[in-house]
Short mmCIF file of C-alpha atoms in Angstrom, two decimals:
data_model
loop_
_atom_site.label_atom_id
_atom_site.label_comp_id
_atom_site.label_asym_id
_atom_site.label_seq_id
_atom_site.Cartn_x
_atom_site.Cartn_y
_atom_site.Cartn_z
CA MET J 194 -18.17 18.26 -35.92
CA GLU J 195 -16.66 18.72 -32.03
CA GLN J 196 -13.21 18.02 -31.09
CA THR J 197 -12.29 15.22 -28.31
CA PRO J 198 -10.56 16.92 -25.04
CA GLU J 199 -7.04 16.23 -25.14
CA TRP J 200 -7.08 15.06 -21.95
CA ILE J 201 -9.67 12.17 -23.34
CA VAL J 202 -7.30 11.45 -26.18
CA ASN J 203 -4.34 10.89 -23.23
CA LEU J 204 -6.15 8.52 -21.25
CA GLN J 205 -7.56 6.22 -24.49
CA ALA J 206 -3.94 6.25 -25.65
CA LEU J 207 -2.82 4.58 -22.33
CA GLY J 208 -3.69 0.99 -23.06
CA TRP J 209 -1.00 -1.91 -22.97
CA ASP J 210 1.58 0.97 -20.87
CA ALA J 211 -1.48 1.59 -18.05
CA ALA J 212 -2.05 -2.02 -18.33
CA ALA J 213 1.58 -3.41 -17.84
CA LYS J 214 1.81 -1.07 -14.83
CA ILE J 215 -1.23 -2.36 -12.83
CA CYS J 216 -0.39 -5.90 -13.50
CA VAL J 217 2.99 -4.39 -11.95
CA ALA J 218 1.83 -3.13 -8.96
CA ALA J 219 -0.69 -6.13 -8.83
CA VAL J 220 1.89 -8.39 -8.48
CA LEU J 221 3.57 -6.58 -5.82
CA GLY J 222 0.44 -5.82 -3.75
CA ALA J 223 -0.20 -9.73 -3.68
CA ILE J 224 3.48 -10.30 -2.37
CA ILE J 225 2.64 -8.09 0.48
CA GLY J 226 -0.19 -9.98 0.80
CA LEU J 227 0.46 -13.23 0.44
CA GLU J 228 3.33 -12.99 3.70
CA ARG J 229 0.20 -11.42 5.60
CA VAL J 230 -1.60 -14.75 4.96
CA TRP J 231 1.35 -16.71 5.83
CA LYS J 232 1.24 -15.30 9.14
CA GLY J 233 -2.62 -15.69 9.66
CA HIS J 234 -3.32 -12.01 9.15
CA PRO J 235 -6.35 -9.19 7.94
CA ALA J 236 -5.74 -8.52 5.18
CA GLY J 237 -4.25 -10.63 3.04
CA LEU J 238 -3.97 -11.42 -0.65
CA ARG J 239 -6.89 -9.98 -2.46
CA THR J 240 -7.51 -7.04 -0.30
CA ASN J 241 -2.94 -5.98 -0.80
CA LEU J 242 -3.54 -6.74 -4.08
CA LEU J 243 -7.32 -4.81 -4.69
CA ILE J 244 -5.55 -1.21 -3.05
CA ALA J 245 -2.28 -1.62 -5.12
CA ILE J 246 -4.16 -1.62 -7.99
CA SER J 247 -6.10 0.50 -6.70
CA SER J 248 -3.88 3.12 -5.55
CA CYS J 249 -1.77 2.82 -9.00
CA THR J 250 -5.29 3.44 -11.10
CA PHE J 251 -6.12 6.68 -9.39
CA THR J 252 -2.55 7.64 -9.90
CA ILE J 253 -2.31 7.15 -13.04
CA ILE J 254 -5.42 9.06 -13.78
CA SER J 255 -3.95 11.75 -11.87
CA ILE J 256 -1.40 12.33 -13.66
CA GLU J 257 -2.49 11.90 -17.06
CA GLY J 258 -6.44 12.79 -16.89
CA PHE J 259 -5.41 15.91 -14.98
CA PRO J 260 -1.92 17.48 -16.60
CA LEU J 261 0.07 19.63 -15.49
CA GLN J 262 -1.65 22.90 -17.69
CA GLY J 263 -2.30 26.34 -15.85
CA SER J 264 -2.54 27.02 -12.82
CA ALA J 265 -5.35 25.11 -11.40
CA GLN J 266 -4.14 21.78 -12.29
CA ASP J 267 -2.57 19.70 -9.82
CA THR J 268 -1.58 16.02 -9.52
CA ALA J 269 -0.72 15.90 -6.10
CA ARG J 270 -4.47 16.28 -5.17
CA VAL J 271 -4.89 12.25 -5.86
CA ALA J 272 -2.05 11.18 -4.50
CA ALA J 273 -2.72 13.38 -0.80
CA GLN J 274 -6.19 12.31 -0.92
CA ILE J 275 -5.20 8.82 -1.63
CA VAL J 276 -2.96 8.80 1.33
CA THR J 277 -5.91 9.99 3.60
CA GLY J 278 -8.70 7.38 2.46
CA VAL J 279 -5.66 4.49 2.66
CA GLY J 280 -5.33 5.22 6.49
CA PHE J 281 -8.58 5.10 6.70
CA LEU J 282 -8.49 1.70 5.38
CA GLY J 283 -5.33 1.05 7.84
CA ALA J 284 -7.65 2.28 10.58
CA GLY J 285 -10.23 -0.53 10.02
CA ALA J 286 -7.51 -3.35 10.30
CA VAL J 287 -6.27 -1.69 14.49
CA LEU J 288 -8.18 -3.59 17.40
CA ARG J 289 -7.85 -3.01 20.91
CA SER J 290 -8.61 -5.70 23.64
CA GLU J 291 -7.55 -5.97 27.21
CA GLY J 292 -4.95 -3.17 27.10
CA HIS J 293 -3.40 -4.71 24.04
CA ILE J 294 -3.09 -3.21 20.00
CA ARG J 295 -3.25 -6.14 16.98
CA GLY J 296 -3.06 -4.99 13.79
CA LEU J 297 -0.84 -2.31 13.40
CA THR J 298 1.66 -4.18 11.06
CA THR J 299 -1.71 -4.73 8.65
CA ALA J 300 -2.69 -1.40 8.97
CA ALA J 301 1.14 -0.51 8.17
CA SER J 302 1.37 -3.10 5.28
CA ILE J 303 -1.95 -1.39 4.03
CA TRP J 304 -0.56 2.10 3.86
CA LEU J 305 3.02 0.44 2.22
CA VAL J 306 1.08 -1.20 -0.70
CA ALA J 307 -0.60 1.99 -1.56
CA ALA J 308 2.12 3.33 -1.72
CA LEU J 309 3.97 0.42 -4.36
CA GLY J 310 0.85 1.19 -6.18
CA MET J 311 1.37 4.97 -6.61
CA ALA J 312 5.15 4.22 -6.92
CA VAL J 313 4.08 2.13 -9.94
CA GLY J 314 2.01 4.29 -11.50
CA THR J 315 4.20 6.87 -11.58
CA GLY J 316 6.74 4.57 -13.60
CA LEU J 317 8.83 4.12 -10.76
CA TYR J 318 9.42 0.35 -11.08
CA PHE J 319 12.86 0.23 -9.35
CA LEU J 320 11.60 1.55 -6.38
CA ALA J 321 8.41 -0.39 -6.09
CA ILE J 322 10.17 -3.77 -6.43
CA PHE J 323 13.19 -2.94 -3.90
CA THR J 324 10.89 -1.53 -1.73
CA THR J 325 8.32 -4.35 -1.52
CA LEU J 326 11.23 -6.72 -1.55
CA LEU J 327 12.85 -5.00 1.08
CA SER J 328 9.20 -5.43 3.56
CA ILE J 329 9.37 -8.42 2.83
CA VAL J 330 12.76 -9.60 3.97
CA LEU J 331 11.80 -7.30 7.07
CA LEU J 332 8.70 -8.59 7.76
CA VAL J 333 10.26 -11.76 7.50
CA LEU J 334 13.19 -11.99 9.36
CA LEU J 335 12.17 -9.47 11.92
CA ARG J 336 8.98 -11.15 13.13
CA PRO J 337 10.99 -13.28 15.50
CA LEU J 338 13.00 -10.88 17.41
CA SER J 339 9.51 -9.08 17.48
CA ARG J 340 7.94 -12.49 19.53
CA ARG J 341 10.79 -12.27 21.51
CA LEU J 342 10.52 -8.52 22.26
CA GLU J 343 6.44 -8.32 23.17
CA LEU J 344 7.03 -11.60 25.49
CA GLN J 345 9.44 -9.79 27.30
CA ALA J 346 7.86 -6.38 27.59
CA GLY J 347 4.77 -8.62 28.78
CA GLU J 348 6.28 -10.26 30.87
CA GLN J 349 7.89 -7.08 32.69
CA SER J 350 4.51 -5.52 32.85
CA GLU J 351 3.24 -8.58 34.47
CA GLY J 352 5.95 -8.31 36.86
CA ASP J 353 5.31 -4.35 37.92
CA GLU J 354 1.27 -5.61 38.56
CA ALA J 355 2.75 -7.82 40.59
CA ASP J 356 4.87 -4.59 42.50
#
């Protein structure tokens, strides 16, 4: 009888630990997504939740499915590809019209949520929770200041065009 490879046994043994990580990533991604929905931006609750879950799952698979054994194993490959792939998603959120660029914060939140999922996937819960809370506080508190600065910049550029 053929013996099951060790990496398959490791993935099957993850069970509830992996499920808990994915649930934490989902909650943290949803928190960021709720802020985006609340402010009426694209890439809201479900999108951010799915990105967090996906990046967490990929990270768990990367660590557990490709353990560091021998010189050919590199768990960072999957993490690097998550960053690249999420950059592609973020690029889809950026819009340019009439000299204005919109969606950069949404694109950044997509990237953030992927990082949160990766942090949870590696078991760095404190880092993920702290980053989520700090991000929400900053997104909410800095919004009025950001709007005021954008309005001032718009008024200055209109004055420059009149010259």
